[in-house]
Amino acid sequence: MTGQAHTGRPSKLLRNLSSKIASIPMMLTAVVIFLGGTIWTVVYSFTNSKLLPRAKFVGLDQYERLWDAPRWIVSIQNLAIYGFFTLVFSLVMGFLLAALMDQKIRFENTFRTIFLYPFALSFIVTGLVWQWILNPEFGVQSVVRSLGWTSFTFDPLYNADIVIYGVLIAGLWQGTGLVMCLLLAGLRGIDEDIWKAARVDGIPMWKTYLFIVIPMMRPVFITTLVIIASGIVKVYDLVVAQTSGGPGIASEVPAKYVYDYMFQAQNLGQGFAASTMMLITVAIIIIPWAYLEFGGRKRG
């Protein structure tokens, strides 16, 4: 009987066979499109492909041209500024809003919906809305001047020195609500007994958050950081909708550089090289996250 029961069991390979068959299209998509496309892009970044790909290898020439191009340097500088302030402000404001929502305030669902609503909009819509708001002819500057402050000036999208901060305002408005919801979910996962013990011990609330709650929310913060960082690297829509890279090249970003060279300048080799640099940036973000989330957890 035992032998019959044993032989009647399906092998590990045949278990959940229908599920495995159903997952084949997604696996093929991941392997062929994502992995294959990535390898193809990296390989052809070492060629002098123009309008069409061609396998005439030129070594590191495309990368040398890339890092000699003032437009690419400006793109990297803008990405660094935009990325740093987005990470800092979205995390700080998102956590403060999440802590406020966690106090069981009245109309919490309403406020949460209001804060999260901008994230439901496309980046193009957000960019156009903030382009109107920051337009000196009928935006904030015009409204303030109509109230009597005729010397007031606020036109970040028309000032090459601060244009990236105008893009930053729109990005923060759209993304902070999502950060708030992610961190609020983390706060709601904190055991109520911890809060009670902190109150009994007379620990101030700010110390409870800083030295107890935030360290316990480490996985949530790491995941949130990865989500924010991946959005920073691929920022494109906001810039196109608000400034189209202007004034001049003052608000250029790497994703726009890639698009322009691949589809407008008809220089695929240069676009592939820039894409590969963006891929390396994403890998620098994802690999430490994967190690902290999975490698560190297994050791623990």
Short mmCIF file of C-alpha atoms in Angstrom, two decimals:
data_model
loop_
_atom_site.label_atom_id
_atom_site.label_comp_id
_atom_site.label_asym_id
_atom_site.label_seq_id
_atom_site.Cartn_x
_atom_site.Cartn_y
_atom_site.Cartn_z
CA MET A 1 0.00 0.00 0.00
CA THR A 2 2.79 2.38 0.87
CA GLY A 3 4.52 1.69 -2.41
CA GLN A 4 1.30 2.26 -4.35
CA ALA A 5 0.64 5.54 -2.51
CA HIS A 6 4.18 6.62 -3.18
CA THR A 7 3.99 5.82 -6.88
CA GLY A 8 0.64 7.61 -7.11
CA ARG A 9 2.13 10.94 -6.06
CA PRO A 10 3.17 13.23 -8.91
CA SER A 11 6.83 14.19 -9.12
CA LYS A 12 7.89 17.67 -8.09
CA LEU A 13 8.23 18.61 -11.74
CA LEU A 14 4.58 17.74 -12.45
CA ARG A 15 3.08 19.35 -9.36
CA ASN A 16 0.91 22.40 -10.10
CA LEU A 17 1.42 21.64 -13.78
CA SER A 18 -1.42 23.91 -14.94
CA SER A 19 0.08 26.86 -13.04
CA LYS A 20 3.49 26.23 -14.54
CA ILE A 21 2.05 26.04 -18.04
CA ALA A 22 0.14 29.28 -17.47
CA SER A 23 3.35 31.03 -16.38
CA ILE A 24 5.27 30.08 -19.54
CA PRO A 25 4.18 33.16 -21.57
CA MET A 26 5.30 35.52 -18.79
CA MET A 27 8.60 33.67 -18.41
CA LEU A 28 9.22 33.88 -22.15
CA THR A 29 8.32 37.57 -22.09
CA ALA A 30 10.79 38.20 -19.27
CA VAL A 31 13.60 36.24 -20.89
CA VAL A 32 13.15 37.24 -24.53
CA ILE A 33 11.96 40.84 -24.24
CA PHE A 34 13.52 42.15 -21.03
CA LEU A 35 16.72 40.13 -20.77
CA GLY A 36 17.19 39.82 -24.53
CA GLY A 37 16.48 43.51 -25.09
CA THR A 38 18.91 44.47 -22.34
CA ILE A 39 21.72 42.36 -23.77
CA TRP A 40 20.99 43.64 -27.29
CA THR A 41 21.13 47.26 -26.09
CA VAL A 42 24.44 46.77 -24.27
CA VAL A 43 26.04 44.98 -27.24
CA TYR A 44 24.97 47.61 -29.78
CA SER A 45 26.15 50.43 -27.52
CA PHE A 46 29.65 49.47 -28.72
CA THR A 47 28.72 50.02 -32.39
CA ASN A 48 28.35 53.11 -34.59
CA SER A 49 24.68 52.39 -35.32
CA LYS A 50 22.85 55.40 -36.72
CA LEU A 51 19.34 55.19 -38.19
CA LEU A 52 19.39 51.37 -38.10
CA PRO A 53 21.41 48.95 -35.94
CA ARG A 54 24.58 47.67 -37.54
CA ALA A 55 27.22 45.44 -36.04
CA LYS A 56 30.25 47.62 -36.77
CA PHE A 57 32.00 47.75 -33.40
CA VAL A 58 33.87 50.89 -32.38
CA GLY A 59 34.87 49.93 -28.85
CA LEU A 60 34.25 52.62 -26.22
CA ASP A 61 33.90 55.49 -28.71
CA GLN A 62 30.19 56.01 -27.95
CA TYR A 63 30.89 56.20 -24.23
CA GLU A 64 33.73 58.67 -24.74
CA ARG A 65 31.44 60.88 -26.84
CA LEU A 66 28.73 60.52 -24.24
CA TRP A 67 30.87 61.77 -21.36
CA ASP A 68 32.35 64.53 -23.51
CA ALA A 69 28.88 65.86 -24.38
CA PRO A 70 27.88 68.95 -22.32
CA ARG A 71 24.22 67.97 -22.67
CA TRP A 72 24.83 64.61 -20.99
CA ILE A 73 26.81 66.23 -18.18
CA VAL A 74 23.96 68.69 -17.57
CA SER A 75 21.53 65.74 -17.59
CA ILE A 76 23.53 63.93 -14.91
CA GLN A 77 23.82 67.06 -12.78
CA ASN A 78 20.08 67.65 -13.01
CA LEU A 79 19.34 64.05 -12.15
CA ALA A 80 21.61 64.28 -9.09
CA ILE A 81 19.91 67.46 -7.87
CA TYR A 82 16.42 66.19 -8.61
CA GLY A 83 17.20 62.78 -7.09
CA PHE A 84 18.75 64.07 -3.87
CA PHE A 85 15.98 66.51 -3.04
CA THR A 86 13.25 64.09 -4.11
CA LEU A 87 14.61 61.39 -1.82
CA VAL A 88 14.99 63.74 1.15
CA PHE A 89 11.78 65.75 0.86
CA SER A 90 9.48 62.92 -0.20
CA LEU A 91 10.66 60.73 2.67
CA VAL A 92 10.49 63.49 5.27
CA MET A 93 7.12 64.88 4.15
CA GLY A 94 5.74 61.41 3.51
CA PHE A 95 6.70 60.21 6.98
CA LEU A 96 5.33 63.33 8.68
CA LEU A 97 2.02 62.94 6.85
CA ALA A 98 1.95 59.22 7.66
CA ALA A 99 2.61 59.93 11.35
CA LEU A 100 -0.21 62.49 11.31
CA MET A 101 -2.60 60.02 9.64
CA ASP A 102 -1.60 57.38 12.22
CA GLN A 103 -3.06 59.52 15.03
CA LYS A 104 -6.57 58.31 14.07
CA ILE A 105 -7.67 61.81 13.07
CA ARG A 106 -11.19 62.53 11.85
CA PHE A 107 -11.85 62.19 8.12
CA GLU A 108 -8.66 60.16 7.77
CA ASN A 109 -9.93 58.36 4.66
CA THR A 110 -10.79 61.69 3.03
CA PHE A 111 -7.36 63.19 3.71
CA ARG A 112 -5.62 60.02 2.59
CA THR A 113 -7.53 60.11 -0.69
CA ILE A 114 -6.68 63.77 -1.22
CA PHE A 115 -2.96 63.21 -0.60
CA LEU A 116 -2.85 60.12 -2.81
CA TYR A 117 -4.94 61.58 -5.64
CA PRO A 118 -2.02 63.32 -7.46
CA PHE A 119 -0.32 59.95 -7.90
CA ALA A 120 -3.33 58.76 -9.90
CA LEU A 121 -2.63 61.44 -12.52
CA SER A 122 -0.24 60.84 -15.37
CA PHE A 123 3.09 62.66 -15.29
CA ILE A 124 2.09 64.54 -18.44
CA VAL A 125 -1.04 65.92 -16.76
CA THR A 126 0.94 66.82 -13.64
CA GLY A 127 3.60 68.55 -15.73
CA LEU A 128 1.05 70.58 -17.68
CA VAL A 129 -0.82 71.61 -14.52
CA TRP A 130 2.36 72.83 -12.85
CA GLN A 131 3.49 74.51 -16.04
CA TRP A 132 0.33 76.64 -15.80
CA ILE A 133 0.74 77.21 -12.05
CA LEU A 134 4.36 78.35 -12.46
CA ASN A 135 3.69 80.44 -15.57
CA PRO A 136 4.52 84.06 -14.68
CA GLU A 137 1.71 85.38 -16.91
CA PHE A 138 -1.21 83.74 -15.10
CA GLY A 139 0.26 81.52 -12.37
CA VAL A 140 1.52 82.14 -8.83
CA GLN A 141 3.54 85.21 -9.81
CA SER A 142 0.55 86.85 -11.49
CA VAL A 143 -1.76 86.14 -8.54
CA VAL A 144 0.67 87.53 -5.96
CA ARG A 145 1.33 90.65 -8.05
CA SER A 146 -2.42 91.22 -8.39
CA LEU A 147 -2.58 91.36 -4.57
CA GLY A 148 -0.20 94.32 -4.51
CA TRP A 149 3.29 92.83 -4.40
CA THR A 150 4.23 94.08 -7.86
CA SER A 151 7.93 93.26 -7.49
CA PHE A 152 7.31 89.60 -6.61
CA THR A 153 9.04 87.19 -9.00
CA PHE A 154 8.50 83.45 -9.15
CA ASP A 155 9.24 81.92 -12.54
CA PRO A 156 11.43 78.84 -11.95
CA LEU A 157 10.56 77.23 -15.29
CA TYR A 158 11.92 80.27 -17.16
CA ASN A 159 15.14 80.62 -15.14
CA ALA A 160 17.93 78.30 -16.29
CA ASP A 161 19.60 78.39 -12.86
CA ILE A 162 16.60 77.04 -10.94
CA VAL A 163 14.46 75.33 -13.58
CA ILE A 164 15.15 71.85 -12.19
CA TYR A 165 13.60 72.96 -8.90
CA GLY A 166 10.39 73.82 -10.73
CA VAL A 167 10.33 70.24 -12.02
CA LEU A 168 11.09 69.07 -8.48
CA ILE A 169 8.00 70.84 -7.10
CA ALA A 170 5.76 68.96 -9.52
CA GLY A 171 7.47 65.65 -8.77
CA LEU A 172 7.08 66.08 -5.01
CA TRP A 173 3.41 67.04 -5.38
CA GLN A 174 2.72 63.86 -7.31
CA GLY A 175 4.85 61.34 -5.46
CA THR A 176 4.67 62.30 -1.78
CA GLY A 177 1.18 60.83 -1.35
CA LEU A 178 2.39 57.39 -2.40
CA VAL A 179 5.30 57.58 0.04
CA MET A 180 2.84 58.57 2.77
CA CYS A 181 0.66 55.51 2.08
CA LEU A 182 3.64 53.12 2.06
CA LEU A 183 4.98 54.48 5.35
CA LEU A 184 1.49 54.59 6.88
CA ALA A 185 1.12 50.88 6.12
CA GLY A 186 4.42 50.34 7.91
CA LEU A 187 3.29 52.37 10.92
CA ARG A 188 0.03 50.42 11.13
CA GLY A 189 2.11 47.26 11.31
CA ILE A 190 3.80 48.36 14.56
CA ASP A 191 2.46 46.44 17.55
CA GLU A 192 0.22 48.56 19.77
CA ASP A 193 2.00 47.18 22.85
CA ILE A 194 5.16 49.03 21.82
CA TRP A 195 3.33 52.36 21.90
CA LYS A 196 1.80 51.51 25.28
CA ALA A 197 5.19 50.51 26.73
CA ALA A 198 6.77 53.76 25.47
CA ARG A 199 3.99 55.81 27.10
CA VAL A 200 4.32 53.90 30.38
CA ASP A 201 8.09 54.51 30.41
CA GLY A 202 7.50 58.23 29.77
CA ILE A 203 9.42 58.26 26.48
CA PRO A 204 8.57 61.37 24.41
CA MET A 205 6.73 60.63 21.18
CA TRP A 206 9.50 62.00 18.96
CA LYS A 207 12.03 59.68 20.63
CA THR A 208 9.64 56.75 20.19
CA TYR A 209 9.47 57.45 16.49
CA LEU A 210 13.19 58.15 16.08
CA PHE A 211 14.73 55.34 18.15
CA ILE A 212 12.06 52.61 18.15
CA VAL A 213 9.54 52.92 15.34
CA ILE A 214 11.78 54.01 12.44
CA PRO A 215 14.38 51.23 13.03
CA MET A 216 11.52 48.69 13.09
CA MET A 217 10.29 50.05 9.75
CA ARG A 218 13.62 49.42 8.02
CA PRO A 219 12.20 47.03 5.35
CA VAL A 220 9.44 49.51 4.52
CA PHE A 221 11.93 52.36 4.18
CA ILE A 222 14.20 50.28 1.96
CA THR A 223 11.33 49.32 -0.35
CA THR A 224 10.13 52.93 -0.45
CA LEU A 225 13.63 54.16 -1.27
CA VAL A 226 13.90 51.71 -4.18
CA ILE A 227 10.51 52.81 -5.56
CA ILE A 228 11.47 56.49 -5.31
CA ALA A 229 14.95 55.93 -6.78
CA SER A 230 13.66 53.93 -9.75
CA GLY A 231 11.21 56.73 -10.51
CA ILE A 232 14.00 59.30 -10.29
CA VAL A 233 16.24 57.51 -12.80
CA LYS A 234 13.50 57.30 -15.45
CA VAL A 235 12.06 60.81 -14.97
CA TYR A 236 11.04 62.03 -18.41
CA ASP A 237 7.36 62.97 -18.71
CA LEU A 238 7.49 65.81 -16.19
CA VAL A 239 10.41 67.47 -17.98
CA VAL A 240 8.84 67.13 -21.43
CA ALA A 241 5.47 68.46 -20.25
CA GLN A 242 6.91 71.39 -18.29
CA THR A 243 9.99 72.57 -20.13
CA SER A 244 10.91 70.20 -23.01
CA GLY A 245 14.42 70.34 -21.60
CA GLY A 246 14.67 74.12 -21.65
CA PRO A 247 15.54 76.89 -21.29
CA GLY A 248 18.20 75.68 -23.72
CA ILE A 249 19.42 72.42 -22.21
CA ALA A 250 19.06 73.58 -18.58
CA SER A 251 16.49 70.94 -17.57
CA GLU A 252 17.74 67.99 -19.61
CA VAL A 253 17.62 64.54 -17.96
CA PRO A 254 19.16 61.21 -19.06
CA ALA A 255 15.88 59.62 -20.20
CA LYS A 256 15.18 62.55 -22.51
CA TYR A 257 18.74 62.41 -23.81
CA VAL A 258 18.22 58.74 -24.72
CA TYR A 259 14.91 59.41 -26.46
CA ASP A 260 16.21 62.38 -28.43
CA TYR A 261 19.30 60.57 -29.71
CA MET A 262 17.51 57.35 -30.57
CA PHE A 263 14.39 58.73 -32.25
CA GLN A 264 15.19 62.30 -33.30
CA ALA A 265 18.94 62.54 -33.89
CA GLN A 266 18.89 59.01 -35.42
CA ASN A 267 22.01 58.03 -33.50
CA LEU A 268 21.15 54.64 -32.03
CA GLY A 269 24.69 53.92 -30.85
CA GLN A 270 24.78 57.03 -28.68
CA GLY A 271 21.27 56.35 -27.38
CA PHE A 272 22.23 52.77 -26.52
CA ALA A 273 25.31 53.97 -24.64
CA ALA A 274 23.22 56.40 -22.59
CA SER A 275 20.65 53.63 -21.96
CA THR A 276 23.40 51.35 -20.70
CA MET A 277 24.57 54.01 -18.25
CA MET A 278 20.99 54.29 -16.98
CA LEU A 279 20.88 50.50 -16.66
CA ILE A 280 24.03 50.57 -14.54
CA THR A 281 22.43 53.21 -12.33
CA VAL A 282 19.34 51.04 -11.83
CA ALA A 283 21.55 48.01 -11.06
CA ILE A 284 23.41 50.05 -8.42
CA ILE A 285 20.03 50.69 -6.78
CA ILE A 286 18.47 47.24 -7.16
CA ILE A 287 21.41 44.99 -6.21
CA PRO A 288 21.95 46.46 -2.69
CA TRP A 289 18.18 46.38 -2.13
CA ALA A 290 17.98 42.71 -3.16
CA TYR A 291 20.89 41.90 -0.85
CA LEU A 292 19.37 43.74 2.10
CA GLU A 293 15.93 42.26 1.52
CA PHE A 294 16.84 38.66 0.72
CA GLY A 295 20.51 38.01 1.43
CA GLY A 296 20.51 39.64 4.87
CA ARG A 297 17.19 38.00 5.77
CA LYS A 298 18.49 34.51 4.99
CA ARG A 299 21.56 35.05 7.14
CA GLY A 300 19.40 36.31 9.96
#
